[in-house]
Coordinates of C-alpha atoms in Angstrom, one line a residue:
Chain J
M1 CA 0.0 0.0 0.0
L2 CA 1.4 3.4 -0.9
P3 CA 1.9 5.7 2.1
G4 CA -0.7 8.4 2.6
F5 CA -3.6 6.2 1.4
G6 CA -5.6 6.5 4.7
L7 CA -5.3 10.2 4.7
T8 CA -6.2 10.9 1.1
L9 CA -9.0 8.3 1.1
G10 CA -10.4 10.0 4.2
C11 CA -10.2 13.4 2.6
T12 CA -11.9 12.1 -0.6
V13 CA -14.7 10.4 1.2
T14 CA -15.3 13.3 3.6
Y15 CA -15.3 15.8 0.8
L16 CA -17.5 13.8 -1.5
S17 CA -19.9 13.2 1.4
L18 CA -20.2 16.8 2.3
I19 CA -20.4 18.3 -1.2
L20 CA -22.2 15.5 -3.0
L21 CA -23.8 12.8 -1.0
L22 CA -25.2 14.9 1.9
P23 CA -27.3 17.2 -0.4
L24 CA -28.4 14.2 -2.4
A25 CA -29.4 12.4 0.8
A26 CA -31.4 15.4 1.9
L27 CA -33.1 15.4 -1.5
C28 CA -34.1 11.8 -1.2
A29 CA -35.2 12.3 2.4
Q30 CA -37.4 15.2 1.3
A31 CA -38.9 13.0 -1.5
A32 CA -39.4 10.2 1.1
S33 CA -42.0 12.3 2.9
L34 CA -44.2 11.3 0.0
T35 CA -45.7 7.8 0.0
W36 CA -44.9 5.6 -2.9
A37 CA -48.3 6.2 -4.4
Q38 CA -48.0 9.9 -4.0
F39 CA -44.5 9.8 -5.6
V40 CA -45.8 7.9 -8.6
E41 CA -48.8 10.2 -8.8
T42 CA -46.6 13.3 -8.9
L43 CA -44.4 11.9 -11.7
A44 CA -47.3 10.5 -13.6
E45 CA -48.8 14.0 -14.1
P46 CA -48.8 14.7 -17.8
R47 CA -47.0 18.0 -17.2
V48 CA -44.2 16.3 -15.3
L49 CA -43.8 13.5 -17.8
A50 CA -43.7 16.0 -20.7
A51 CA -41.1 18.1 -18.9
L52 CA -38.9 15.1 -18.2
R53 CA -39.2 13.8 -21.7
L54 CA -38.3 17.3 -23.1
S55 CA -35.4 17.7 -20.8
L56 CA -33.8 14.4 -21.5
G57 CA -34.7 14.4 -25.2
A58 CA -33.5 18.0 -25.9
S59 CA -30.3 17.3 -23.9
A60 CA -29.5 14.2 -25.8
L61 CA -30.2 15.9 -29.2
A62 CA -28.1 19.0 -28.1
A63 CA -25.2 16.8 -27.0
A64 CA -25.4 14.9 -30.3
I65 CA -25.3 18.2 -32.3
D66 CA -22.3 19.3 -30.1
C67 CA -20.5 16.1 -31.0
V68 CA -20.8 16.8 -34.7
F69 CA -19.8 20.4 -34.7
G70 CA -17.5 20.1 -31.7
S71 CA -15.5 17.5 -33.6
I72 CA -15.1 19.9 -36.6
V73 CA -14.2 22.8 -34.3
A74 CA -11.7 20.7 -32.3
W75 CA -10.2 19.2 -35.5
T76 CA -9.8 22.7 -37.0
L77 CA -8.2 24.2 -33.9
V78 CA -5.7 21.3 -33.5
R79 CA -4.8 20.5 -37.1
Y80 CA -4.7 23.9 -38.8
D81 CA -2.7 27.0 -38.1
F82 CA -4.4 30.1 -39.1
P83 CA -4.5 33.8 -38.1
G84 CA -6.8 34.1 -35.1
R85 CA -6.5 30.5 -34.0
R86 CA -5.7 31.4 -30.4
L87 CA -8.7 33.8 -30.3
A88 CA -11.0 31.2 -31.7
D89 CA -9.6 28.7 -29.2
A90 CA -10.4 31.1 -26.4
L91 CA -13.9 31.8 -27.7
V92 CA -14.8 28.2 -27.3
D93 CA -14.7 28.7 -23.5
L94 CA -17.1 31.6 -23.6
P95 CA -20.2 29.5 -22.8
F96 CA -18.4 28.4 -19.6
A97 CA -17.7 32.0 -18.6
L98 CA -20.9 33.7 -19.4
P99 CA -23.6 33.7 -16.7
T100 CA -26.2 31.3 -18.2
A101 CA -28.9 33.9 -18.0
V102 CA -26.9 36.3 -20.2
S103 CA -26.5 33.5 -22.8
G104 CA -30.2 32.9 -22.6
I105 CA -31.1 36.5 -23.1
A106 CA -28.6 36.9 -26.0
L107 CA -29.9 33.8 -27.8
T108 CA -33.4 34.9 -27.3
A109 CA -32.7 38.4 -28.7
V110 CA -31.1 36.8 -31.8
Y111 CA -33.6 34.1 -32.5
A112 CA -36.9 35.8 -31.4
P113 CA -39.2 36.4 -34.4
N114 CA -38.0 40.0 -34.4
G115 CA -34.3 39.2 -33.8
W116 CA -31.5 39.2 -36.3
I117 CA -31.7 35.5 -37.3
G118 CA -35.3 35.0 -36.1
S119 CA -36.6 37.6 -38.5
L120 CA -34.9 35.9 -41.4
L121 CA -36.4 32.5 -40.5
A122 CA -39.9 33.8 -39.8
P123 CA -40.8 34.3 -43.5
L124 CA -39.9 30.6 -44.0
G125 CA -42.3 29.7 -41.2
W126 CA -39.5 28.6 -38.9
Q127 CA -39.6 29.7 -35.4
V128 CA -36.8 28.9 -33.0
A129 CA -37.3 30.9 -29.9
F130 CA -40.1 29.8 -27.6
R131 CA -40.2 26.4 -29.3
P132 CA -38.4 23.1 -28.4
A133 CA -35.9 24.0 -31.1
G134 CA -34.9 27.0 -29.0
I135 CA -34.2 24.8 -26.0
V136 CA -32.0 22.5 -28.1
L137 CA -30.2 25.5 -29.4
A138 CA -29.5 26.9 -25.9
L139 CA -28.4 23.5 -24.7
A140 CA -26.1 23.0 -27.7
F141 CA -24.6 26.4 -27.0
I142 CA -23.7 25.7 -23.4
G143 CA -22.5 22.1 -24.1
L144 CA -20.1 22.8 -27.0
P145 CA -17.0 23.5 -24.9
F146 CA -17.3 20.1 -23.2
V147 CA -17.0 18.3 -26.5
V148 CA -14.3 20.5 -27.9
R149 CA -12.1 20.5 -24.8
T150 CA -12.3 16.7 -24.4
L151 CA -11.5 16.1 -28.1
Q152 CA -8.7 18.5 -28.5
P153 CA -6.1 16.5 -26.5
A154 CA -7.3 13.3 -28.1
I155 CA -6.8 14.7 -31.6
A156 CA -3.4 16.2 -30.7
D157 CA -2.4 12.7 -29.4
L158 CA -3.5 10.9 -32.6
E159 CA -0.4 9.3 -34.1
R160 CA 0.2 11.0 -37.5
G161 CA 1.8 7.7 -38.7
L162 CA -1.7 6.1 -38.6
E163 CA -3.1 8.4 -41.2
E164 CA 0.1 8.2 -43.3
A165 CA 0.0 4.4 -43.1
A166 CA -3.6 4.4 -44.3
A167 CA -2.8 6.7 -47.1
S168 CA 0.3 4.6 -48.1
L169 CA -2.0 1.6 -48.2
G170 CA -4.2 3.4 -50.8
A171 CA -7.0 4.5 -48.6
S172 CA -8.9 7.7 -49.6
R173 CA -9.1 10.6 -47.1
T174 CA -12.7 9.8 -46.3
R175 CA -11.9 6.1 -45.6
T176 CA -9.0 7.1 -43.5
L177 CA -11.2 9.4 -41.4
V178 CA -14.0 6.8 -41.0
A179 CA -11.9 3.7 -40.6
V180 CA -8.8 5.0 -38.8
V181 CA -9.3 8.4 -37.2
A182 CA -12.9 8.1 -35.9
P183 CA -12.4 4.8 -34.0
G184 CA -9.4 6.4 -32.2
L185 CA -11.4 9.4 -31.2
L186 CA -14.6 7.6 -30.2
P187 CA -13.8 7.2 -26.5
A188 CA -13.0 10.9 -26.1
L189 CA -16.1 11.8 -28.1
L190 CA -18.3 9.7 -25.9
T191 CA -16.9 11.4 -22.8
G192 CA -17.6 14.7 -24.4
F193 CA -21.1 13.6 -25.2
A194 CA -21.7 12.5 -21.6
L195 CA -20.4 15.8 -20.2
A196 CA -22.4 17.9 -22.6
F197 CA -25.5 15.8 -21.9
A198 CA -25.1 16.0 -18.1
R199 CA -24.6 19.7 -18.3
A200 CA -27.7 20.1 -20.5
V201 CA -30.0 18.1 -18.3
G202 CA -29.1 20.4 -15.3
E203 CA -29.2 23.6 -17.4
Y204 CA -31.7 26.2 -16.2
G205 CA -30.6 29.8 -16.7
S206 CA -30.2 30.0 -20.4
V207 CA -33.2 27.9 -21.3
V208 CA -35.9 29.7 -19.3
F209 CA -35.5 32.8 -21.5
I210 CA -35.6 31.2 -24.9
S211 CA -38.1 28.3 -24.2
G212 CA -41.2 30.3 -23.4
N213 CA -42.0 27.9 -20.6
M214 CA -45.3 26.6 -21.9
P215 CA -46.5 23.7 -19.8
L216 CA -46.6 20.5 -21.8
E217 CA -44.7 22.1 -24.7
T218 CA -41.6 24.0 -23.7
E219 CA -41.3 23.5 -20.0
I220 CA -38.2 21.7 -18.9
A221 CA -37.9 19.6 -15.8
A222 CA -35.5 21.9 -14.0
L223 CA -38.0 24.8 -14.4
L224 CA -40.8 22.6 -13.1
V225 CA -38.8 22.0 -10.0
V226 CA -38.4 25.7 -9.4
T227 CA -42.1 26.2 -10.1
K228 CA -43.1 23.6 -7.5
L229 CA -40.7 25.2 -5.0
E230 CA -42.3 28.5 -5.6
Q231 CA -45.6 26.9 -4.8
Y232 CA -44.2 25.5 -1.5
D233 CA -44.6 22.0 -2.9
Y234 CA -41.2 20.8 -1.6
A235 CA -42.1 17.1 -1.7
G236 CA -43.3 17.4 -5.3
A237 CA -40.2 19.3 -6.3
S238 CA -37.9 16.7 -4.7
A239 CA -39.8 13.9 -6.4
I240 CA -39.1 15.3 -9.8
A241 CA -35.5 16.0 -8.8
V242 CA -35.1 12.4 -7.7
A243 CA -36.5 11.2 -11.0
M244 CA -34.1 13.4 -12.9
L245 CA -31.2 12.2 -10.8
V246 CA -32.0 8.6 -11.5
L247 CA -32.6 9.1 -15.2
S248 CA -29.4 11.2 -15.7
F249 CA -27.4 8.7 -13.7
A250 CA -28.7 5.8 -15.8
A251 CA -27.9 7.7 -19.0
L252 CA -24.4 8.5 -17.8
I253 CA -23.7 4.8 -16.8
L254 CA -24.9 3.8 -20.3
V255 CA -22.6 6.2 -22.0
H256 CA -19.7 5.2 -19.7
A257 CA -20.3 1.5 -20.6
A258 CA -20.2 2.4 -24.3
Q259 CA -17.1 4.4 -23.8
R260 CA -15.3 1.5 -22.0
L261 CA -16.2 -0.8 -24.8
A262 CA -14.8 1.7 -27.3
S263 CA -11.6 2.2 -25.3
R264 CA -11.0 -1.5 -25.1
R265 CA -11.5 -1.7 -28.9
A266 CA -9.1 1.2 -29.3
G267 CA -6.6 -0.7 -27.4
S268 CA -6.0 2.0 -24.8
A269 CA -7.7 3.4 -21.8
V270 CA -8.5 6.9 -23.0
R271 CA -10.4 8.7 -20.3
Chain H
M1 CA 11.6 -2.4 -59.7
S2 CA 14.3 0.2 -59.8
V3 CA 14.2 3.6 -58.1
H4 CA 16.1 6.6 -59.5
A5 CA 15.8 10.0 -58.0
E6 CA 17.7 13.1 -59.0
R7 CA 18.5 16.4 -57.3
L8 CA 16.0 16.1 -54.5
T9 CA 16.0 19.2 -52.3
K10 CA 13.7 19.7 -49.3
T11 CA 13.7 22.7 -47.0
F12 CA 11.7 23.0 -43.8
G13 CA 11.5 26.7 -43.1
A14 CA 15.2 27.8 -42.9
T15 CA 16.7 24.3 -42.6
R16 CA 17.7 22.3 -45.6
A17 CA 16.9 18.7 -44.8
L18 CA 17.9 17.4 -48.3
D19 CA 20.4 19.2 -50.5
S20 CA 20.3 18.1 -54.1
V21 CA 20.3 14.3 -53.3
S22 CA 20.5 11.8 -56.1
I23 CA 20.1 8.1 -55.5
E24 CA 19.9 5.0 -57.7
V25 CA 18.5 1.8 -56.4
E26 CA 18.7 -1.3 -58.6
S27 CA 15.7 -3.6 -58.9
G28 CA 15.6 -6.2 -56.1
S29 CA 18.3 -4.7 -53.9
L30 CA 18.1 -3.8 -50.3
V31 CA 19.6 -0.4 -49.6
A32 CA 20.4 1.2 -46.2
L33 CA 20.2 4.9 -45.7
L34 CA 22.7 5.5 -42.9
G35 CA 23.6 8.7 -41.2
P36 CA 23.5 10.5 -37.9
S37 CA 20.3 12.1 -36.7
G38 CA 19.5 15.2 -38.7
S39 CA 21.4 14.0 -41.8
G40 CA 18.1 13.8 -43.8
K41 CA 17.8 10.1 -44.2
T42 CA 14.2 9.9 -43.0
T43 CA 13.3 12.9 -45.0
L44 CA 14.7 11.2 -48.1
L45 CA 12.7 8.1 -47.4
R46 CA 9.5 10.1 -46.9
V47 CA 10.0 12.1 -50.1
L48 CA 10.5 8.9 -52.0
A49 CA 7.3 7.5 -50.4
G50 CA 5.3 10.7 -51.2
L51 CA 4.7 11.5 -47.5
E52 CA 6.6 14.7 -48.1
F53 CA 7.1 16.5 -51.4
A54 CA 10.5 17.8 -52.5
D55 CA 11.0 21.5 -53.3
P56 CA 9.6 22.4 -56.8
A57 CA 13.1 22.8 -58.4
S58 CA 14.0 19.1 -57.6
G59 CA 14.5 16.5 -60.2
P60 CA 12.3 13.5 -61.0
I61 CA 11.7 10.4 -58.9
L62 CA 11.6 7.5 -61.4
F63 CA 10.0 4.2 -60.5
D64 CA 11.1 1.9 -63.3
G65 CA 11.4 5.0 -65.5
E66 CA 8.0 6.4 -64.6
D67 CA 8.1 9.8 -62.9
V68 CA 6.1 9.6 -59.7
A69 CA 7.3 12.9 -58.2
R70 CA 3.9 14.5 -58.5
L71 CA 1.9 11.5 -57.4
S72 CA 0.5 11.3 -53.9
V73 CA 1.5 8.6 -51.5
R74 CA -1.9 6.8 -52.3
E75 CA -1.0 6.7 -56.0
R76 CA 2.6 5.7 -55.7
R77 CA 1.9 2.2 -54.3
V78 CA 4.8 2.0 -51.9
G79 CA 4.9 -0.1 -48.8
F80 CA 5.9 2.0 -45.8
V81 CA 6.9 0.6 -42.5
F82 CA 7.0 3.0 -39.6
Q83 CA 9.4 2.9 -36.6
H84 CA 6.5 2.8 -34.2
Y85 CA 4.6 0.3 -36.3
A86 CA 1.5 2.6 -36.8
L87 CA -0.8 -0.4 -36.6
F88 CA -4.5 0.3 -36.5
K89 CA -5.2 -0.4 -32.8
H90 CA -8.9 -1.1 -33.1
L91 CA -8.5 -3.6 -35.9
S92 CA -7.4 -7.2 -35.5
V93 CA -4.1 -8.4 -37.0
F94 CA -6.0 -9.9 -39.9
E95 CA -7.9 -6.7 -40.6
N96 CA -4.7 -4.6 -40.4
V97 CA -3.1 -6.7 -43.1
A98 CA -6.3 -6.7 -45.1
F99 CA -6.7 -2.9 -44.9
G100 CA -4.9 -2.1 -48.1
L101 CA -6.9 -4.6 -50.1
R102 CA -10.2 -3.6 -48.7
A103 CA -9.4 0.1 -49.3
R104 CA -9.1 -0.4 -53.1
P105 CA -11.9 1.0 -55.3
R106 CA -14.6 -1.6 -55.9
R107 CA -13.4 -2.3 -59.5
T108 CA -10.0 -3.5 -58.5
R109 CA -10.9 -4.9 -55.0
P110 CA -10.4 -8.6 -54.8
P111 CA -13.4 -10.7 -53.7
R112 CA -13.7 -11.6 -50.0
A113 CA -12.4 -15.1 -50.4
E114 CA -9.4 -13.9 -52.3
I115 CA -8.6 -11.3 -49.6
R116 CA -8.9 -14.0 -46.9
R117 CA -6.5 -16.3 -48.8
R118 CA -3.9 -13.6 -49.5
V119 CA -3.9 -12.2 -45.9
G120 CA -3.6 -15.8 -44.7
E121 CA -0.6 -16.3 -46.9
L122 CA 1.1 -13.1 -45.7
L123 CA 0.4 -14.0 -42.1
E124 CA 2.1 -17.3 -42.7
R125 CA 5.0 -15.6 -44.4
V126 CA 5.5 -13.5 -41.3
Q127 CA 4.9 -16.4 -39.0
L128 CA 1.8 -15.0 -37.4
Q129 CA -0.8 -17.3 -38.9
D130 CA -2.3 -18.2 -35.5
L131 CA -2.6 -14.6 -34.2
G132 CA -4.9 -13.2 -36.9
E133 CA -7.7 -12.5 -34.4
R134 CA -5.5 -10.7 -31.9
L135 CA -5.5 -7.0 -31.4
P136 CA -2.1 -5.2 -31.9
S137 CA -2.0 -4.4 -28.2
Q138 CA -1.8 -8.1 -27.4
L139 CA 1.4 -8.6 -29.5
S140 CA 5.1 -8.1 -28.6
G141 CA 7.1 -5.4 -30.4
G142 CA 8.7 -7.8 -32.8
Q143 CA 5.3 -9.3 -33.7
R144 CA 3.8 -5.9 -34.3
Q145 CA 6.6 -4.9 -36.6
R146 CA 6.0 -8.1 -38.6
V147 CA 2.3 -7.3 -38.8
A148 CA 3.3 -3.8 -40.1
L149 CA 5.5 -5.5 -42.7
A150 CA 2.8 -7.9 -43.8
R151 CA 0.4 -5.0 -44.1
A152 CA 2.8 -3.1 -46.3
L153 CA 3.5 -6.1 -48.5
A154 CA -0.2 -6.8 -48.9
I155 CA -0.7 -4.1 -51.5
E156 CA 2.1 -5.6 -53.6
P157 CA 4.2 -2.4 -53.4
R158 CA 6.5 -1.4 -56.1
V159 CA 9.1 -0.5 -53.5
L160 CA 9.2 -1.2 -49.8
L161 CA 10.4 1.7 -47.6
L162 CA 11.2 1.1 -43.9
D163 CA 11.9 3.9 -41.5
E164 CA 14.1 2.7 -38.6
P165 CA 12.1 -0.5 -38.6
F166 CA 14.0 -2.1 -35.7
G167 CA 14.6 1.2 -33.8
A168 CA 12.0 0.6 -31.1
L169 CA 12.9 -3.0 -30.4
D170 CA 15.3 -4.3 -27.8
A171 CA 18.7 -5.7 -28.8
Q172 CA 17.9 -9.4 -29.1
V173 CA 14.6 -9.1 -31.0
R174 CA 16.3 -6.6 -33.2
T175 CA 19.1 -9.0 -34.3
E176 CA 16.5 -11.8 -34.8
L177 CA 14.2 -9.5 -36.8
R178 CA 16.9 -8.2 -39.1
R179 CA 18.2 -11.6 -40.0
W180 CA 14.6 -12.6 -40.7
L181 CA 14.2 -9.5 -43.0
V182 CA 17.3 -10.5 -44.9
R183 CA 15.8 -14.0 -45.5
L184 CA 12.4 -12.6 -46.5
H185 CA 14.2 -10.3 -48.9
E186 CA 16.1 -13.2 -50.4
D187 CA 12.8 -15.1 -50.9
L188 CA 10.7 -12.3 -52.3
H189 CA 13.3 -10.0 -53.9
F190 CA 11.4 -6.8 -53.4
T191 CA 13.3 -3.5 -54.0
S192 CA 13.7 -2.0 -50.6
L193 CA 15.2 1.0 -48.8
F194 CA 15.5 1.3 -45.1
V195 CA 16.6 4.0 -42.8
T196 CA 18.9 3.3 -39.8
H197 CA 21.3 5.1 -37.6
D198 CA 22.8 1.8 -36.5
Q199 CA 25.9 1.1 -38.7
A200 CA 26.1 -2.6 -37.6
E201 CA 22.5 -3.0 -38.8
A202 CA 23.2 -1.3 -42.1
M203 CA 26.3 -3.4 -42.7
E204 CA 24.6 -6.7 -41.8
V205 CA 21.3 -6.2 -43.7
A206 CA 22.0 -4.1 -46.8
D207 CA 23.4 -5.0 -50.2
R208 CA 24.4 -1.4 -50.6
V209 CA 24.7 1.5 -48.1
A210 CA 24.2 5.2 -48.7
I211 CA 25.8 7.4 -46.1
L212 CA 24.1 10.7 -45.6
E213 CA 25.7 13.8 -44.1
Q214 CA 23.8 17.1 -43.6
G215 CA 21.3 16.5 -46.4
R216 CA 23.9 15.2 -48.9
V217 CA 24.9 11.7 -49.9
A218 CA 28.5 11.3 -48.8
Q219 CA 29.1 7.9 -50.3
V220 CA 27.2 4.9 -51.8
G221 CA 28.7 1.5 -52.0
T222 CA 28.7 -2.1 -50.7
P223 CA 29.2 -2.4 -46.9
E224 CA 32.8 -3.5 -47.6
E225 CA 33.6 -0.6 -49.8
I226 CA 32.1 1.9 -47.3
Y227 CA 34.0 0.3 -44.4
Y228 CA 37.4 -0.3 -46.0
A229 CA 37.5 2.6 -48.4
P230 CA 35.6 5.5 -46.9
A231 CA 35.5 8.2 -49.5
T232 CA 35.4 11.1 -47.2
E233 CA 36.7 11.9 -43.7
F234 CA 33.1 12.1 -42.5
V235 CA 32.4 8.5 -43.6
A236 CA 35.7 7.3 -42.0
S237 CA 34.8 9.0 -38.7
F238 CA 31.2 7.9 -38.8
L239 CA 31.8 4.2 -39.4
G240 CA 33.5 2.4 -36.7
E241 CA 36.3 3.8 -34.6
A242 CA 39.5 5.3 -35.7
N243 CA 42.7 6.8 -34.2
R244 CA 43.1 10.3 -35.8
F245 CA 46.5 11.8 -36.5
Q246 CA 47.7 15.1 -38.0
G247 CA 50.2 14.0 -40.6
A248 CA 52.4 15.4 -43.4
M249 CA 52.6 14.0 -46.9
D250 CA 55.6 14.2 -49.2
A251 CA 56.1 12.7 -52.7
T252 CA 56.2 9.1 -51.5
H253 CA 55.4 8.9 -47.9
V254 CA 53.1 10.1 -45.2
A255 CA 54.4 10.9 -41.7
F256 CA 52.1 10.6 -38.7
G257 CA 52.7 10.0 -35.1
P258 CA 56.0 8.2 -34.8
W259 CA 55.6 6.5 -38.2
R260 CA 56.6 7.3 -41.8
M261 CA 54.6 5.0 -44.1
P262 CA 53.9 4.8 -47.8
I263 CA 50.9 6.7 -49.2
P264 CA 47.9 4.4 -49.7
E265 CA 47.4 3.4 -53.3
D266 CA 44.0 5.1 -53.9
A267 CA 44.8 8.3 -51.9
P268 CA 45.3 11.6 -53.8
R269 CA 49.0 12.5 -53.8
G270 CA 50.7 15.8 -53.3
A271 CA 52.8 17.3 -50.5
G272 CA 51.0 19.0 -47.6
P273 CA 49.3 18.4 -44.3
V274 CA 46.8 15.5 -44.1
R275 CA 44.6 13.9 -41.5
V276 CA 45.3 10.2 -41.1
Y277 CA 42.8 7.6 -39.9
L278 CA 44.0 4.4 -38.4
R279 CA 41.4 1.8 -37.4
P280 CA 42.0 -0.1 -34.1
Q281 CA 41.9 -3.4 -36.0
D282 CA 44.6 -2.2 -38.4
V283 CA 47.3 -1.9 -35.8
E284 CA 49.8 -4.8 -35.4
V285 CA 50.8 -5.6 -31.8
E286 CA 54.1 -7.5 -31.2
R287 CA 56.4 -8.3 -28.4
P288 CA 58.9 -5.5 -28.0
E289 CA 61.9 -7.6 -28.8
A290 CA 60.5 -9.2 -32.0
S291 CA 59.7 -5.9 -33.6
S292 CA 59.7 -5.2 -37.3
P293 CA 61.4 -2.1 -38.8
A294 CA 58.3 0.2 -38.6
S295 CA 57.5 -0.9 -35.1
T296 CA 57.5 1.7 -32.3
P297 CA 57.4 1.0 -28.6
A298 CA 54.2 1.5 -26.6
R299 CA 52.9 0.8 -23.1
I300 CA 49.6 -0.9 -22.3
V301 CA 47.6 1.5 -20.2
R302 CA 44.4 -0.5 -20.1
L303 CA 43.2 -3.9 -21.3
H304 CA 39.6 -4.8 -21.9
A305 CA 39.3 -8.6 -22.5
A306 CA 35.6 -9.0 -22.3
G307 CA 33.9 -9.5 -25.7
P308 CA 34.7 -11.0 -29.1
A309 CA 37.9 -8.9 -29.4
V310 CA 40.5 -7.6 -26.9
R311 CA 40.7 -3.8 -26.7
L312 CA 43.9 -2.2 -25.7
E313 CA 44.5 1.4 -24.7
L314 CA 48.1 2.1 -25.5
A315 CA 50.4 5.1 -24.9
L316 CA 53.1 5.7 -27.4
S317 CA 56.5 6.8 -26.1
D318 CA 55.5 10.5 -26.4
G319 CA 52.3 9.8 -24.5
T320 CA 49.9 9.8 -27.5
P321 CA 47.0 7.5 -26.8
L322 CA 46.3 4.7 -29.3
W323 CA 43.3 2.4 -29.4
V324 CA 44.0 -1.1 -30.7
E325 CA 41.8 -4.2 -31.1
I326 CA 43.3 -7.7 -31.4
S327 CA 41.8 -11.1 -31.4
Q328 CA 41.4 -13.2 -28.3
R329 CA 43.8 -15.7 -29.9
R330 CA 46.5 -13.1 -30.5
Q331 CA 46.1 -11.9 -26.9
A332 CA 46.5 -15.5 -25.7
A333 CA 49.7 -15.9 -27.8
L334 CA 51.2 -12.6 -26.6
A335 CA 49.9 -12.9 -23.0
L336 CA 49.6 -9.1 -22.6
R337 CA 49.0 -7.5 -19.3
E338 CA 48.3 -3.9 -18.2
G339 CA 51.6 -2.0 -17.9
A340 CA 53.5 -4.3 -20.3
R341 CA 55.6 -2.9 -23.1
V342 CA 54.9 -3.9 -26.7
G343 CA 55.8 -2.9 -30.2
V344 CA 53.1 -1.5 -32.6
H345 CA 53.0 -0.6 -36.2
P346 CA 50.1 0.3 -38.6
R347 CA 48.9 -2.3 -41.2
A348 CA 46.6 0.0 -43.1
W349 CA 45.8 3.7 -42.9
R350 CA 43.8 6.3 -44.8
T351 CA 44.6 9.9 -45.5
Y352 CA 42.2 12.9 -45.9
R353 CA 43.0 16.5 -46.7

């Protein structure tokens, strides 16, 4: 056993307990004030079900979109040298730095039917703000840095010899990307997806401005929790929170399992 | 297939990695590109492969007379083996070897059964027929490099290029693998160039060796020519060890250290200062009393008897150090010890201006 194990493990467990487990336990305790029947009844409400479905669905879709465009952004930033590359690299972190409410207001201003882009889309009959599309947009916005930042080191670490080997064997650029590069990046990409998804499920600030918050249509679960709290329905709020916790956790475990499978196939433990 | 390249120049920013290099490789020969790091040997190999392009003013690269200088690596059909294998980690050994065949356009792609057969044959050739289903991470370094070789051979390359193919392996596997490569080359007779900084490797494996120095070819020849008749001082100092002397040449003789010896037959004549190279193996060691006319007294400072040859560090009478190598048998006959006196004289020497 390495020296210092007892001390570091003690610190880890204490810290995790205080910062993570204790609040979660309080949450579960609060929800436990409901009977099982009441708990199920709370969740079975159409408004709650719709909110949960929207939160998880929009988050998954946003994370998927981030994976597509995040890969392109990360690839461009790592592989090419161009004027302003450092600036572009710094811009990627902006969604981290901005207060989420500011992002929400800014996106709403641009995509509202009278905004810069919204006014262009309106004649086509497309509305983004105050629709589920707006929610996905906001979630994609805040999730992008996670995908880009996890992919960048993975792309930088890609052995250039692999691509050269594929080319010397006669493979086209597309085939090289699909058959050689993509499998090497898959573990990192899945990690990025998981992070972006997790962040999106918990997102509140940027969504409430752009979503319009119509019950059954554009109301996300996090907002519903706040609404319940404002109505002093603490038990109901915690029931929804527990449901989100369980669903998110299940989703993350699923992604993690896929990621481990991909790492094993990739022959290394990229994490 | 023969390779003929002329006046290849390659600059990276301000550094000139290749400086008007020309090289000629006969069909079926195995050529080593040997040089210190930074001499441009890997760059030359990569330019021949099409992984780098030479500067626009460079001459042609002819594969059997066809200029491929403008073709991409995909179109050149060269087999390239990387120092660190560059195997596709997520693909099995079998799929790695099959990669080049599967990557062909549909028109020229062999049918599945044919691919299976050819990959099987190649795996047998590299003695990995039972490991086809393994992933590269489950193989040893030597096995990985053989997979890389089979993968390169699968596309029936016009020329096989190997970049320090044994560089990442430990000494024993290295020796085994290079003997194996020589046998494979004797069987298949592909035209091949390989880069190495290990002179023993170049001498043992190659039919011909090209020595590179600062982006230029210093000498091309058989290993014997290069070793026994180095064309330049750089080649002489790069290959093996040598005792160096400042000497003076007159019409018939060259004087260096305590000796005055005839000028070597192939050396350019003319009076003036020269540098003289004397290999440790080219020094005769005798008992002091049985000395020949050219013999000069020396003292044994140190004696290293471990290894195939006995290495002696001598001091000449004026204190000049001299490294000498003699056979174990000679050492046994002379029964030399540290501190003993001996007579020495050169058997062969080379002069450079």
